[in-house]
Structure formats: structure tokens, C-alpha cells
Tab-separated table of C-alpha atoms and ligand atoms in Angstrom:
chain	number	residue	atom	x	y	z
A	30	UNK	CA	194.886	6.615	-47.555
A	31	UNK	CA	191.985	8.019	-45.773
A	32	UNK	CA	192.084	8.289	-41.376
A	33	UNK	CA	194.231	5.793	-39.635
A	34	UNK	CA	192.403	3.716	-36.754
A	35	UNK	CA	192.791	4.600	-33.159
A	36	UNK	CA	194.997	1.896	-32.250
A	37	UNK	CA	197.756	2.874	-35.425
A	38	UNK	CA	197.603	6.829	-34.453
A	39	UNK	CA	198.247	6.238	-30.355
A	40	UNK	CA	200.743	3.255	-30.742
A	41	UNK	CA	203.007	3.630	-33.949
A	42	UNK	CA	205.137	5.486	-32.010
A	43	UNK	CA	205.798	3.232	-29.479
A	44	UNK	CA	207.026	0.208	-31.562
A	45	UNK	CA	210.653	-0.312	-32.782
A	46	UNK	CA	209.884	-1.288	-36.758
A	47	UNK	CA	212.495	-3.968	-38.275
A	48	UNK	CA	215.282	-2.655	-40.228
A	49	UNK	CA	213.501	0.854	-40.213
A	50	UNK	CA	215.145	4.234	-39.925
A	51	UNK	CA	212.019	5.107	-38.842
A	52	UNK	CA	212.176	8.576	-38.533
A	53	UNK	CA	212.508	8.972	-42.834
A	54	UNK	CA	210.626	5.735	-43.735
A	55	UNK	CA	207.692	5.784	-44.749
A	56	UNK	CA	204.975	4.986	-42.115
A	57	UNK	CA	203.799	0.856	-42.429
A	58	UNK	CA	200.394	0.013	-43.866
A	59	UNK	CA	197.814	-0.703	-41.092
A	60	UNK	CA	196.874	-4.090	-41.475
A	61	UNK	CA	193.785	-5.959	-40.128
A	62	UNK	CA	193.751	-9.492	-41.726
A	63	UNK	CA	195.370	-12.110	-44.059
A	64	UNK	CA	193.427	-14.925	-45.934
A	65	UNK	CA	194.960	-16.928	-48.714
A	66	UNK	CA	197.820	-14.625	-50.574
A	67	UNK	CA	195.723	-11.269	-49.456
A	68	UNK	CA	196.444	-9.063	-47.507
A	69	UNK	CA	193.392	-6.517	-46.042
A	70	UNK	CA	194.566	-3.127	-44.892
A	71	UNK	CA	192.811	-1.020	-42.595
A	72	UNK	CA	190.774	0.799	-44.931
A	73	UNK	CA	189.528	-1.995	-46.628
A	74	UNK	CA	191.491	-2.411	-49.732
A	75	UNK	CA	193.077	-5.602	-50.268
A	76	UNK	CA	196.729	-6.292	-51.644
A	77	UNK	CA	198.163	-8.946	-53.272
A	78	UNK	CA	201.159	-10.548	-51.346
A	79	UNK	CA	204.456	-10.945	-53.092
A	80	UNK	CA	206.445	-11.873	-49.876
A	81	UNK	CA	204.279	-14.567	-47.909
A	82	UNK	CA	205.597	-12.434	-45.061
A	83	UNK	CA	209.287	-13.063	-45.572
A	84	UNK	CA	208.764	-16.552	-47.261
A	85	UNK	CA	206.852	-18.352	-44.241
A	86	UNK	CA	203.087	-18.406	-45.360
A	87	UNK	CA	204.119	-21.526	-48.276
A	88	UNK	CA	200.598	-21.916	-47.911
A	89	UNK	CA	198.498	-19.062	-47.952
A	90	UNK	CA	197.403	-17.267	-44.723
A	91	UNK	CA	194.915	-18.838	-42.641
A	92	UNK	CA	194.628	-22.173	-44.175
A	93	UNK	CA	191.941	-24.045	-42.109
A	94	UNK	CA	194.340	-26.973	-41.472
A	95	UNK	CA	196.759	-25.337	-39.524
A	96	UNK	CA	193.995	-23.175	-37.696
A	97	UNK	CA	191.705	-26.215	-36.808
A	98	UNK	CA	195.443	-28.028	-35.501
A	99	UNK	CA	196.418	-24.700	-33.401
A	100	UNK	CA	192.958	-24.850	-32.241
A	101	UNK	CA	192.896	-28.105	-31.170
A	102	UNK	CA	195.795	-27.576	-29.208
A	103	UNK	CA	195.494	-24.585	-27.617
A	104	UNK	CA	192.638	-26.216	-26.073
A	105	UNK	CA	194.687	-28.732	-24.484
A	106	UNK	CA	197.626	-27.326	-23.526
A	107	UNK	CA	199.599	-23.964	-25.080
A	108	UNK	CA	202.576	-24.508	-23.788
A	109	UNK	CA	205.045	-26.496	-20.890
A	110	UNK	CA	208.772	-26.533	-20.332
A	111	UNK	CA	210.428	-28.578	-22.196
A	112	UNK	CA	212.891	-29.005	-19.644
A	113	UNK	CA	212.112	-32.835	-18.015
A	114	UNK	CA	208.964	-32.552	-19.742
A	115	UNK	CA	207.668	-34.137	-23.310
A	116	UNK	CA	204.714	-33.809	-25.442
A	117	UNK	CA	203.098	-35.434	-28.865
A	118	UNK	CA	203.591	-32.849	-31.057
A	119	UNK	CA	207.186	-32.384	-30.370
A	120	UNK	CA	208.055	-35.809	-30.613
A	121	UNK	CA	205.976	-36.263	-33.768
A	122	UNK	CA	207.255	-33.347	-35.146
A	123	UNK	CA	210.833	-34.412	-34.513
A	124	UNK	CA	210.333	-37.637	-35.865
A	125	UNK	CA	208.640	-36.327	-39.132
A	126	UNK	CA	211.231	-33.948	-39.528
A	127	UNK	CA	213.399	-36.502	-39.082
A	128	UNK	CA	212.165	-39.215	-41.638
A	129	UNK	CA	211.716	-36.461	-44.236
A	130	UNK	CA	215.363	-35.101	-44.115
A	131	UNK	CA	216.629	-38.809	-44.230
A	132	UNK	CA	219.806	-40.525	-43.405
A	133	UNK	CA	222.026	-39.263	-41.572
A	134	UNK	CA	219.808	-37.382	-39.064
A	135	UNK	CA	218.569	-38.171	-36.226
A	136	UNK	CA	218.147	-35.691	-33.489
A	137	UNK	CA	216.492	-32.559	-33.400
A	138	UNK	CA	216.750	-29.070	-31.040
A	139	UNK	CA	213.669	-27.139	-31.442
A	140	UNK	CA	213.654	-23.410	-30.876
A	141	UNK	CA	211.914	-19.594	-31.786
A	142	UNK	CA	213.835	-18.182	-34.170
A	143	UNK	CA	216.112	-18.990	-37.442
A	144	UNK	CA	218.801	-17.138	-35.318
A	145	UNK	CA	218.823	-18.992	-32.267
A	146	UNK	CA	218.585	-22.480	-34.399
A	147	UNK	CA	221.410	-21.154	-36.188
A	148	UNK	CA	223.094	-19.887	-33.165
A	149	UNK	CA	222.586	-23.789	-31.535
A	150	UNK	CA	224.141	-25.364	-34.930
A	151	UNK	CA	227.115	-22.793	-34.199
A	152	UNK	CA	227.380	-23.960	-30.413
A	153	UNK	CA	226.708	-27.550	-31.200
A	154	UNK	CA	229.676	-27.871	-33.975
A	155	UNK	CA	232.093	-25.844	-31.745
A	156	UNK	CA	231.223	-28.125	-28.684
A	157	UNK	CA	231.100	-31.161	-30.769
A	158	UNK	CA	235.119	-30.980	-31.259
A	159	UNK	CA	235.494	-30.143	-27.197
A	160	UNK	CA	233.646	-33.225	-26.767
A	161	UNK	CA	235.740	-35.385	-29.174
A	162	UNK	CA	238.954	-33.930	-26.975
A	163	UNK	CA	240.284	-31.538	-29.814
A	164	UNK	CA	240.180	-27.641	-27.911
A	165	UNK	CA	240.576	-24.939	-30.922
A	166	UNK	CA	238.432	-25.098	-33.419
A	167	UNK	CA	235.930	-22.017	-32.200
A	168	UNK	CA	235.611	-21.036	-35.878
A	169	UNK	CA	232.692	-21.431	-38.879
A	170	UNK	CA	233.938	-20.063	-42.488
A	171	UNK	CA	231.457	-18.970	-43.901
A	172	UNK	CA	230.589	-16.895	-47.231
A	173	UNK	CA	229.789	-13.612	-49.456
A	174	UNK	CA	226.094	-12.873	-49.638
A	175	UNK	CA	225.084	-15.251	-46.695
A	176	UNK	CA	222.738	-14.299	-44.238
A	177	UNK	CA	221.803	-16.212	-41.506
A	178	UNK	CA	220.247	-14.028	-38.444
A	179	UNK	CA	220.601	-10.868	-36.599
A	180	UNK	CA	222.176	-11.782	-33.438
A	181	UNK	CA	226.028	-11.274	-32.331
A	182	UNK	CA	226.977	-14.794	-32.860
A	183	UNK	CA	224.814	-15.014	-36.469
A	184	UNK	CA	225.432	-11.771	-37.803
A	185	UNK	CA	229.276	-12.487	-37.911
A	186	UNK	CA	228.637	-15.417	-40.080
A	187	UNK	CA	226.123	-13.394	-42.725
A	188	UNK	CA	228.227	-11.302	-45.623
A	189	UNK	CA	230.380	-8.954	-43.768
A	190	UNK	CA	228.389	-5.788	-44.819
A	191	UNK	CA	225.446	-7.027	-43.917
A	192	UNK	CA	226.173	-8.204	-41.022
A	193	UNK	CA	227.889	-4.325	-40.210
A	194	UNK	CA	230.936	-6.299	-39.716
A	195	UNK	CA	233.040	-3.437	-39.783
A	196	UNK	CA	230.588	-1.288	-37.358
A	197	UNK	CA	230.175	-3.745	-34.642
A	198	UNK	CA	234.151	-4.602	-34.861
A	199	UNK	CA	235.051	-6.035	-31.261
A	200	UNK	CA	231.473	-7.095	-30.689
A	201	UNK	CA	231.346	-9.675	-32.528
A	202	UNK	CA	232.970	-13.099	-32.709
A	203	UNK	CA	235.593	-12.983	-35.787
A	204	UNK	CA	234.962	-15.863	-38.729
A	205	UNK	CA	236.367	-16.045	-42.157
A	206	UNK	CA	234.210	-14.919	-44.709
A	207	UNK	CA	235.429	-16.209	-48.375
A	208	UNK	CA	234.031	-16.006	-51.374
A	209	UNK	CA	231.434	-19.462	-52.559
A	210	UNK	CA	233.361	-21.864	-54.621
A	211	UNK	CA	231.599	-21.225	-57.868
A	212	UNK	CA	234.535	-21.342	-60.420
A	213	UNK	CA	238.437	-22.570	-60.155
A	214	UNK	CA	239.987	-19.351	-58.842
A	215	UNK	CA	237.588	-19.533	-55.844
A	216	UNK	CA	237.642	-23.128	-55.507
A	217	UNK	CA	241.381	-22.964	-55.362
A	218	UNK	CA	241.152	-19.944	-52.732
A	219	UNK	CA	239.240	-22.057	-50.840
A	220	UNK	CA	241.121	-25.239	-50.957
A	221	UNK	CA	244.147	-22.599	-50.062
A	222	UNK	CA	242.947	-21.247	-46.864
A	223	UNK	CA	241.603	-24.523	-45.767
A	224	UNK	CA	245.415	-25.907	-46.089
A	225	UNK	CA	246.554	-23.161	-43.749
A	226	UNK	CA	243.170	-22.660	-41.552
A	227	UNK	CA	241.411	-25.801	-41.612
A	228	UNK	CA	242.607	-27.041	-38.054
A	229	UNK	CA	241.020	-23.479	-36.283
A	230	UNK	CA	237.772	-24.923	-37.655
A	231	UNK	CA	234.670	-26.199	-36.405
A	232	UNK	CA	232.945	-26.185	-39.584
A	233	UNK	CA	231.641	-24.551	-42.733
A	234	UNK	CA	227.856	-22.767	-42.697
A	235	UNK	CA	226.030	-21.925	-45.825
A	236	UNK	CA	222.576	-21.403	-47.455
A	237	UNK	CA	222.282	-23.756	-50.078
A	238	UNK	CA	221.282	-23.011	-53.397
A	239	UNK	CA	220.218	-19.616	-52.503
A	240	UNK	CA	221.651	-17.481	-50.191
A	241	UNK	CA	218.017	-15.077	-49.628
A	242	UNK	CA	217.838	-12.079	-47.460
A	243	UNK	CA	221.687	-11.068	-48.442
A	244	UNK	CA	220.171	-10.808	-52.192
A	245	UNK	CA	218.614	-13.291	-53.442
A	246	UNK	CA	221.925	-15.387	-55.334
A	247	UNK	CA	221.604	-18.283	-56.366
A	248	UNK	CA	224.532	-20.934	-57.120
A	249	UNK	CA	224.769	-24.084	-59.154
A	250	UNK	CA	224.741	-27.351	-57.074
A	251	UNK	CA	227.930	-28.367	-57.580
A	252	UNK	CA	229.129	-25.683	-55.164
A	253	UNK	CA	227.538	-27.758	-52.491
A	254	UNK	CA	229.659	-30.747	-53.958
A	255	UNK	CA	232.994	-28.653	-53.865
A	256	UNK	CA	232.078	-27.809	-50.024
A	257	UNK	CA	231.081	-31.133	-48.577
A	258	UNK	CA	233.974	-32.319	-50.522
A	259	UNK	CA	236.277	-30.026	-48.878
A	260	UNK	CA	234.401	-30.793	-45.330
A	261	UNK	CA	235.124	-34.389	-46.432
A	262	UNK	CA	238.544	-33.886	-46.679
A	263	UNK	CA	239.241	-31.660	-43.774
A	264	UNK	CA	237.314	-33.869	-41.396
A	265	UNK	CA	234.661	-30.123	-40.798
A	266	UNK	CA	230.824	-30.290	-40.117
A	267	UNK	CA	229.029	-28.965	-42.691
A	268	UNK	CA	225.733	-26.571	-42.213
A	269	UNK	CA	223.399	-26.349	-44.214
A	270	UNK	CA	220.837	-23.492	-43.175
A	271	UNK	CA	218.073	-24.147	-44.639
A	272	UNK	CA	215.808	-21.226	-43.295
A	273	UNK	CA	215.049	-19.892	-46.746
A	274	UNK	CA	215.271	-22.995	-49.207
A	275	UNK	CA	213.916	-25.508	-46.486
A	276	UNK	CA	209.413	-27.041	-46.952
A	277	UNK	CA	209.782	-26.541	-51.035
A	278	UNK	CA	210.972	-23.655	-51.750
A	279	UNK	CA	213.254	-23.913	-54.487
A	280	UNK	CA	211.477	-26.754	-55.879
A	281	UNK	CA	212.404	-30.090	-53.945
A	282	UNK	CA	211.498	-30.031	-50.097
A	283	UNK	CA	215.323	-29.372	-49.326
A	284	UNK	CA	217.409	-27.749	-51.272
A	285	UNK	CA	220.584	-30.058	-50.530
A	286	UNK	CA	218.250	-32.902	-52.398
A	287	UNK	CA	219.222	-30.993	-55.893
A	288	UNK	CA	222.974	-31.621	-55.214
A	289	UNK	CA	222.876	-34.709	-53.909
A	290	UNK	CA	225.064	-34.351	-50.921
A	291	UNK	CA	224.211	-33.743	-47.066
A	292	UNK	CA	224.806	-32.030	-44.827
A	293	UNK	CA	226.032	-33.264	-40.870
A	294	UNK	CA	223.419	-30.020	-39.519
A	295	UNK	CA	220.354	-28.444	-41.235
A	296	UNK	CA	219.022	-25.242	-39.783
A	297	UNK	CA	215.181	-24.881	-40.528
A	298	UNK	CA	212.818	-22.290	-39.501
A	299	UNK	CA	210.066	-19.820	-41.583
A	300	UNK	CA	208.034	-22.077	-43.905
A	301	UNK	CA	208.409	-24.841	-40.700
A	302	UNK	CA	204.983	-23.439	-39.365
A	303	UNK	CA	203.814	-22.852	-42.414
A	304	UNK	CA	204.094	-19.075	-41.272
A	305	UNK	CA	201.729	-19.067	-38.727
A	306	UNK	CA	203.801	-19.537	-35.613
A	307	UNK	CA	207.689	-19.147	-34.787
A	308	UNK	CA	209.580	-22.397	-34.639
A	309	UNK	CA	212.470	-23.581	-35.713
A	310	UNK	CA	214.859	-26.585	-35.637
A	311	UNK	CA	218.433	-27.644	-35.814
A	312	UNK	CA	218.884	-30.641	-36.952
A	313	UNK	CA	221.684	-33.330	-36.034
A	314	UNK	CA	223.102	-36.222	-37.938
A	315	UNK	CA	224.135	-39.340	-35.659
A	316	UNK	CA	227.560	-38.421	-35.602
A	317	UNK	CA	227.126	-34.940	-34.251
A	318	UNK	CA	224.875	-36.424	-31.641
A	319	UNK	CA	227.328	-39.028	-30.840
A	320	UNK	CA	229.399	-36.520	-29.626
A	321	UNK	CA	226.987	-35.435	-26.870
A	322	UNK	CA	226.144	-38.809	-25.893
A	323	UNK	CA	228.337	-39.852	-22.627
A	324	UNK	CA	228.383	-40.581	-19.233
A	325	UNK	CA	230.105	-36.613	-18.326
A	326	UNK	CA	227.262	-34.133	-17.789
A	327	UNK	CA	229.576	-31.515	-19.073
A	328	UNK	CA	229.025	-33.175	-22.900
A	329	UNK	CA	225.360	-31.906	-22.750
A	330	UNK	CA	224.587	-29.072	-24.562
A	331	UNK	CA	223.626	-26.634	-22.650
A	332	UNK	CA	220.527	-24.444	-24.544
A	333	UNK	CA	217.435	-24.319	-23.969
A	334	UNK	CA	214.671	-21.806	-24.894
A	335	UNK	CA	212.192	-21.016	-22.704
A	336	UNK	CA	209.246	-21.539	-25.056
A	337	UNK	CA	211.493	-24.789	-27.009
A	338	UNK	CA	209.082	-26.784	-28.581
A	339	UNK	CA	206.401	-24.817	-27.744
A	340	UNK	CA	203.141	-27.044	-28.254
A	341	UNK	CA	201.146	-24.666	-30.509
A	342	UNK	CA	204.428	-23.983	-32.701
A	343	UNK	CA	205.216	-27.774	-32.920
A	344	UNK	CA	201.119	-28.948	-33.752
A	345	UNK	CA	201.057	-26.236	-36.864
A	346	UNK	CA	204.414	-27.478	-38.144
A	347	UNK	CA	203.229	-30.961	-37.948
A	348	UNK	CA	199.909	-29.569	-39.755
A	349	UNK	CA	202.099	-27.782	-42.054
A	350	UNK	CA	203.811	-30.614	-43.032
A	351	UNK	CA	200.641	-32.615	-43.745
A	352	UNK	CA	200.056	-30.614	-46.144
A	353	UNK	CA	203.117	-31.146	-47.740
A	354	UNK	CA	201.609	-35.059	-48.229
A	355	UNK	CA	198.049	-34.550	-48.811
A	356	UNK	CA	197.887	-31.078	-51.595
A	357	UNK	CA	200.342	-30.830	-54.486
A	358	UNK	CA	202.976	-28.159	-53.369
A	359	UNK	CA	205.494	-29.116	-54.990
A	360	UNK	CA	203.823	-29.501	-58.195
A	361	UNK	CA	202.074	-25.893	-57.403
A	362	UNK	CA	205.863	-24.699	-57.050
A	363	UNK	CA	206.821	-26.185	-60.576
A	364	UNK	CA	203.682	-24.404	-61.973
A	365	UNK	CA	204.817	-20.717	-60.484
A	366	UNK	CA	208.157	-21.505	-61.603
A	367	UNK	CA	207.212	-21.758	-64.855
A	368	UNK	CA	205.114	-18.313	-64.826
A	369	UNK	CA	207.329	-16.392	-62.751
A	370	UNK	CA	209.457	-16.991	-65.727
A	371	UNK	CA	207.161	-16.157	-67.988
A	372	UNK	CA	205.928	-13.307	-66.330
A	373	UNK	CA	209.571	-11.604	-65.727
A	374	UNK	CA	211.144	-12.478	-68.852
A	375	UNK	CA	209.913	-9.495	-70.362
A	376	UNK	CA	211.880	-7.635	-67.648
A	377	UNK	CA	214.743	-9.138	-69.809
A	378	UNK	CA	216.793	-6.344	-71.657
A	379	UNK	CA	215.105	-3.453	-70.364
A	380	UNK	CA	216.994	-0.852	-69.163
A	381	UNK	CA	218.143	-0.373	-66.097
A	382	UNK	CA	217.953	-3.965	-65.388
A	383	UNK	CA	220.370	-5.873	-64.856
A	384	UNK	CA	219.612	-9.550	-64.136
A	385	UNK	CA	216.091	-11.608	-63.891
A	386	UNK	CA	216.228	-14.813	-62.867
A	387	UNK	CA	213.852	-17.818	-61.159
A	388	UNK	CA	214.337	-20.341	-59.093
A	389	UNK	CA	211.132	-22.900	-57.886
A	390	UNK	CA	208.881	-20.186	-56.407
A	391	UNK	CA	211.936	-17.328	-56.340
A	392	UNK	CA	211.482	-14.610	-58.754
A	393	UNK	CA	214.263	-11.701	-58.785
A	394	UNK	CA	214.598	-8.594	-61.201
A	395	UNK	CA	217.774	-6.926	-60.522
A	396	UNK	CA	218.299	-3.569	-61.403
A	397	UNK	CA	221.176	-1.800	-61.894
A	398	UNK	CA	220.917	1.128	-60.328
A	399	UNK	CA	219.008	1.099	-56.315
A	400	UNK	CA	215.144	2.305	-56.941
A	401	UNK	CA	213.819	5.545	-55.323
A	402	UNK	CA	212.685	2.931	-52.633
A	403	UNK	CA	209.745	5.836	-51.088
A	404	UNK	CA	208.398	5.660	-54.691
A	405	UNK	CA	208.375	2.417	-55.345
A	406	UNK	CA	206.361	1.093	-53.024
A	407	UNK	CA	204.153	3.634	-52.842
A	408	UNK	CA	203.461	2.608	-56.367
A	409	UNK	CA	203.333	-0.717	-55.860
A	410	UNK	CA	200.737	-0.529	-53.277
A	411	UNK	CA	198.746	1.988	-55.634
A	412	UNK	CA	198.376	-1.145	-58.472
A	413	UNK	CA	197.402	-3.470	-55.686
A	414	UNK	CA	199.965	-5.375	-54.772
A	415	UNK	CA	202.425	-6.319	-51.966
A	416	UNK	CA	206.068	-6.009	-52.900
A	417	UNK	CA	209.127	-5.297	-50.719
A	418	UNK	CA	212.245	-4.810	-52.937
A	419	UNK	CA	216.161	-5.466	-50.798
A	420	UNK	CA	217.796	-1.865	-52.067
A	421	UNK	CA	218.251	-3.467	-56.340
A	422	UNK	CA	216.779	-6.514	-55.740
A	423	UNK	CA	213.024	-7.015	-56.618
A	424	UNK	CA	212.143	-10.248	-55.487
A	425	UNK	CA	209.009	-12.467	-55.148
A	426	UNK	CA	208.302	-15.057	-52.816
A	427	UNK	CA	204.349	-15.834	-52.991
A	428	UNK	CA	202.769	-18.622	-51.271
A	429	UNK	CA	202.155	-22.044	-53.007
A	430	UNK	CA	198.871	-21.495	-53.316
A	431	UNK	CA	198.304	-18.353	-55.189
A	432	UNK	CA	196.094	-18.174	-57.892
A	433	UNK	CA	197.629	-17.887	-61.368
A	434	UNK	CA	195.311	-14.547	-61.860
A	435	UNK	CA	197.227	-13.373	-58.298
A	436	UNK	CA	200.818	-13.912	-59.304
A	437	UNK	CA	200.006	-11.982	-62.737
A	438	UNK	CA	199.123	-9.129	-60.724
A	439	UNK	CA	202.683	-9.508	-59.328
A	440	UNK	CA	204.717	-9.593	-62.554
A	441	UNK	CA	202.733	-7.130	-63.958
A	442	UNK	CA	203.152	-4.782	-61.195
A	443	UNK	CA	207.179	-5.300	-61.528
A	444	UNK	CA	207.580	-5.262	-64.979
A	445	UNK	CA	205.211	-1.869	-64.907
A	446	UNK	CA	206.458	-0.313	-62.290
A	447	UNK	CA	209.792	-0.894	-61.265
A	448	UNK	CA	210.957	-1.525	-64.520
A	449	UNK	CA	209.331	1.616	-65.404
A	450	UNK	CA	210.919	3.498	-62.212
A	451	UNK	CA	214.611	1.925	-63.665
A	452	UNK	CA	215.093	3.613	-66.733
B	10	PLP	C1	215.450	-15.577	-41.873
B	10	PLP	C2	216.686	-16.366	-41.845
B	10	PLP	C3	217.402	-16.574	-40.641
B	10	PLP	C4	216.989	-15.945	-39.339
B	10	PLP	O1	215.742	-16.361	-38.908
B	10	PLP	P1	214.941	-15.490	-37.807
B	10	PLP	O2	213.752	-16.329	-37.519
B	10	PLP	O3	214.617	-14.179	-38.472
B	10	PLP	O4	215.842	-15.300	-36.635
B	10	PLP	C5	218.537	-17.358	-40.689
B	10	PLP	N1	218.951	-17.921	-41.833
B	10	PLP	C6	218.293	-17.744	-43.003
B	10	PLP	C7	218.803	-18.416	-44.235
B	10	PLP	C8	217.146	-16.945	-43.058
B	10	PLP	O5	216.504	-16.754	-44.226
């Protein structure tokens, strides 16, 4: 490891580290730079980055694109209020966003976290009802394995263990959790408690596709079918949160595109910036808007971040998403696909592992038993590489950009050392 700069000895123990008991954990890697998937550590060696620093950096760190846009604008103007105030790269941003998600939306609330945007898709489909003159409906079902944020109001809509449902009883905001409809037994359970619950409802909130930090599942895309069907029927806004799948990654630029169906609010956040700055965006169709469109001030709805829209935030995403026209992600995401599989299918059968699957630029070796999590990534930062396994779940979420020679590294390392570490 060698010494650790001045700045890591006197400060590390004055930061809070994310989901860290820190006193047992090991201590972080001191980092001092990014470029492309690389990461540089303080004492010079460089790792390869599995993550893209939770899925954001779709395009590599430091892409001069983004940098010469944040530039640009940090020249002009960092940030204003958004509050009776309104600026070109929030409006083009909205717009874009707009045009790309196609009919049926139309409006867009910008804020600084996947949380909050989910939180305001939460608030707007509870209020939305109020508006309409039907008091009541405070509830969101949601579903096993979801995740969608940290806060009070999010964390009782993830997967009721992780969201410490059961620990934080009475502090948070009570929701149905069911199971996804992915067969007839719980298609019929949910078609069930719909029939009884359906009118306490604002709406139904789900990750489609794949439901990511609560473990990486994936479902097929008729389960999106089965739920905007059963929205259909039960007159309930669907939410899609699209904070994981959403700018590519599964393979199409939204997820809900491989089902077919839409949703009436999208959640978006992470890749938005292209990882470089925090943003995110819920996203209303017409109809939800409609219901905040009147004459009575109390219809508005009141949010509003301090830094919403924030002018640097809003000029990468645009960036970000000019990307998305002028170099061939998606075609970059077929291509990883395709190795990732490769790659991992030799993962396949060994023991101690339990499932290996891929979806776009989502690799996952399960294992059946949880690693010695100390040891593994220990080792995986001894072969080089950047890796940061959920308790069984292995997972890989590179950028779009990495080198073929780069994501071998990355199956390599899993295949020889956690699938090593498993048996
Ligand atoms: C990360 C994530 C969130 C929360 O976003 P933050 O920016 O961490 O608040 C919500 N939903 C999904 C699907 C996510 O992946």
C-alpha cells in the first residue's frame, strides 16, 4: 500500500463513508484521478473500473465533451434559482429529454438526487388524485428487490429489508410491497390485492427490467405489460424509475422501449450527467401535468430544490446526451453485451455459483454462498481491477467506452478470483 497522503491520514476520520460500518471495514482506497474507465490511486497504480462509479460514468471519466460544456458554463454562470428564473440549458435539456422519451411526456422537474426525483414522482402522483378531487389514495405498491433511494419517503418503497423496513417501523410511511408479476400465481396475487386495495392507491413504482442496487434481477418484459395493464385497468399512475436502466443501459436508451408500454412518470438520474455532476429528473406525461394546471394556487406542486436545474448539472446532461447522437453507445453496449457473456460464461457451473447472467452492459455472477467480502476485494484490487460485489452478487457495470482489453481484465478478475474465493 505504501504511506497514505497527508490529506487521507488527517481527514478519514472525519467523513461519514456510505453504507460503511466503518469501524470493521476496510479503510477506502485514496484516490487522485479518473480518465476513461481508470481509476489512479494515490500511490500511483491504476485500476480498472468495473462500476463506472455506481453506473453514472456511461462514458468514461473525463470525456472532453462534457468537460469543455461544464467549462463553458461555469464561465457564464454556475448556478441561479430556479425559482422565477430560467436558463438555456434547462430548457434545452427539458426539451431533449422530452423528445427522446416520446409521447406521452411533456413536463419535466429537475432535481439532485435519484431520491428526491423519486420522492417528487411520489408527491406528484399522490397530489395528482387531490387535484382531480379524489382524497385517499396516499399509497404506491411497490415490489420485492426494488430499490429506489435512501430517504424516509423512498426507502419505504425499496424491498422491505433493504429498506430496514422492519427497523425504522413508525418512521416511515407504510406501502404494500408484493411480489413482481412474473408468473400466474403472482400475477393473480396481484390482480387480488388490487381488487381489494386498488382505491387506497395513487399508483404503482417499479424499476423496469432490472431492479439494480436491491441485486441486480432482472425480469422479462412482459411484467411491465401485466403492470401497465393492471394500472390500465385500475385507473393508477404508473412509475417507471428509471435511475439504473435509463441513457442505454440495458441496451435501448429506456428500458420501457423493450416492452413496449409507458409509463405516465419516469424517474431518471445517474447516467443523466453522464456521471460527472448530480442531476436528476422526473418526468410527467400530459395527463399528470394536467392535473396541476388550474386557476387554484393550491394545485401547484410545491418542491423545489435549492440547486433545481442547476446550470452546470443541466449543460453536462445536455453534453451527455450529445453523445448519445454523435458516438455509437448503443452499439458499444451490444458489443460488451456480447463479451460480458462471453467472458462470464465460464463462471457457469462452477461451484459455489449460483447464477450468471447479462443484460446490455449488466454482468452478474451470483454466488451461493456471501464472499469473505474483506478478502475479496482486497484481491480484486491486487489483480488490478475495480470491483464492488452487493453481499452474493458480483456485478459489473463498466462504462460504454471501455476497451475490449479493459473489460477482459474484469471477467478475468471474477472468474479468478471470486469464483476461486466460492468454492
Ligand atoms: C441510485 C438509485 C436511486 C437513488 O438515487 P440517488 O441519486 O442515490 O439518490 C433511485 N432509484 C434507482 C433505481 C437507483 O438506482
Amino acid at each position: 500500500m505504501g504511506s497514505q497522503p497527508d490529506w487521507y491520514a488527517r481527514g478519514l476520520g472525519h467523513v461519514w463513508r456510505p453504507y460503511a460500518q466503518m469501524k470493521t471495514e476496510p479503510d477506502p482506497l485514496a484516490i487522485v484521478a479518473a480518465h476513461g474507465s481508470r481509476l489512479v490511486l494515490a500511490d500511483g497504480r491504476e485500476l480498472v473500473d468495473g462500476i463506472g462509479s455506481w453506473w453514472t460514468a456511461c462514458h468514461g471519466y473525463g470525456h472532453p465533451h462534457i468537460r469543455e460544456a461544464v467549462e463553458r458554463q461555469l464561465q457564464l454562470m454556475p448556478h441561479v434559482m430556479f425559482g422565477g428564473l430560467a436558463h438555456e440549458p434547462a430548457l434545452t435539456l427539458a426539451r431533449r429529454l422530452v423528445e427522446l422519451l416520446g409521447a406521452p411526456f411533456e413536463r419535466v422537474f429537475f432535481s439532485d438526487s435519484g431520491s428526491v426525483a423519486v420522492e417528487v414522482a411520489m408527491k406528484m402522483a399522490v397530489q395528482a388524485w387531490l387535484n382531480r378531487g379524489e382524497r385517499g389514495r396516499t399509497r404506491l405498491l411497490a415490489f420485492r428487490g426494488g430499490y429506489h433511494g435512501d430517504t424516509f419517503a423512498t426507502m419505504a418503497v425499496c424491498d422491505p429489508d433493504e429498506g430496514m423496513h422492519a427497523l425504522f417501523a413508525g418512521a416511515l410511511p407504510e406501502h404494500p410491497v408484493l411480489d413482481l408479476p412474473r408468473d400466474e400465481a403472482t400475477t393473480t396475487a396481484l390482480e387480488v390485492f388490487l381488487e381489494a386495495h386498488a382505491r387506497e392507491l395513487a399508483g404503482i413504482m417499479v424499476e423496469p427490467l432490472v431492479q439494480g442496487a436491491g441485486g441486480m434481477i432482472f425480469h422479462a418484459p412482459e411484467v411491465l405489460r401485466r403492470l401497465r395493464a393492471a394500472a390500465d385497468r385500475h385507473g393508477l399512475y404508473l412509475i417507471f424509475d428509471e435511475i439504473f436502466t435509463g441513457f442505454g443501459r440495458t441496451g435501448s436508451m429506456f428500458a420501457f422501449e423493450q416492452a413496449g408500454v409507458r409509463p405516465d412518470i419516469v424517474t431518471l438520474g445517474k447516467g443523466l450527467t453522464g456521471g460527472t455532476l448530480p442531476l436528476a429528473a422526473t418526468v410527467a406525461s400530459a395527463e399528470v401535468a394536467a392535473a396541476f394546471w388550474s386557476d387554484d394556487p393550491g394545485h401547484a406542486l410545491m418542491h423545489g430544490p435549492t440547486y433545481m436545474a442547476n446550470p452546470l448539472g443541466c449543460a453536462a446532461a445536455n453534453a451527455s446526451l450529445d453523445l448519445f447522437e454523435t458516438e455509437p453507445r448503443l452499439d458499444q453496449v451490444r458489443a460488451i453485451a456480447r463479451q460480458l457473456e462471453a467472458g462470464l460464461s465460464i463462471c457457469r457451473g462452477r461451484p459455489g455459483v449460483c447464477d450468471v447472467r447479462v443484460k446490455g452492459a449488466i454482468g452478474v455472477v451470483e454466488l451461493e454462498r456471501p464472499p469473505d467480502l474483506v478478502a475479496l476485494k482486497a484481491r480484486f484490487a491486487e489483480a488490478g481491477v475495480w470491483i464492488r460485489p452487493f453481499g452474493r452478487t458480483i456485478y459489473l457495470t463498466p462504462a460504454f467506452t471501455i476497451s475490449p482489453d479493459d473489460l477482459s481484465a474484469l471477467t478475468r478478475a471474477i472468474d479468478q478470483v471470486a469464483c476461486q474465493l466460492a468454492r
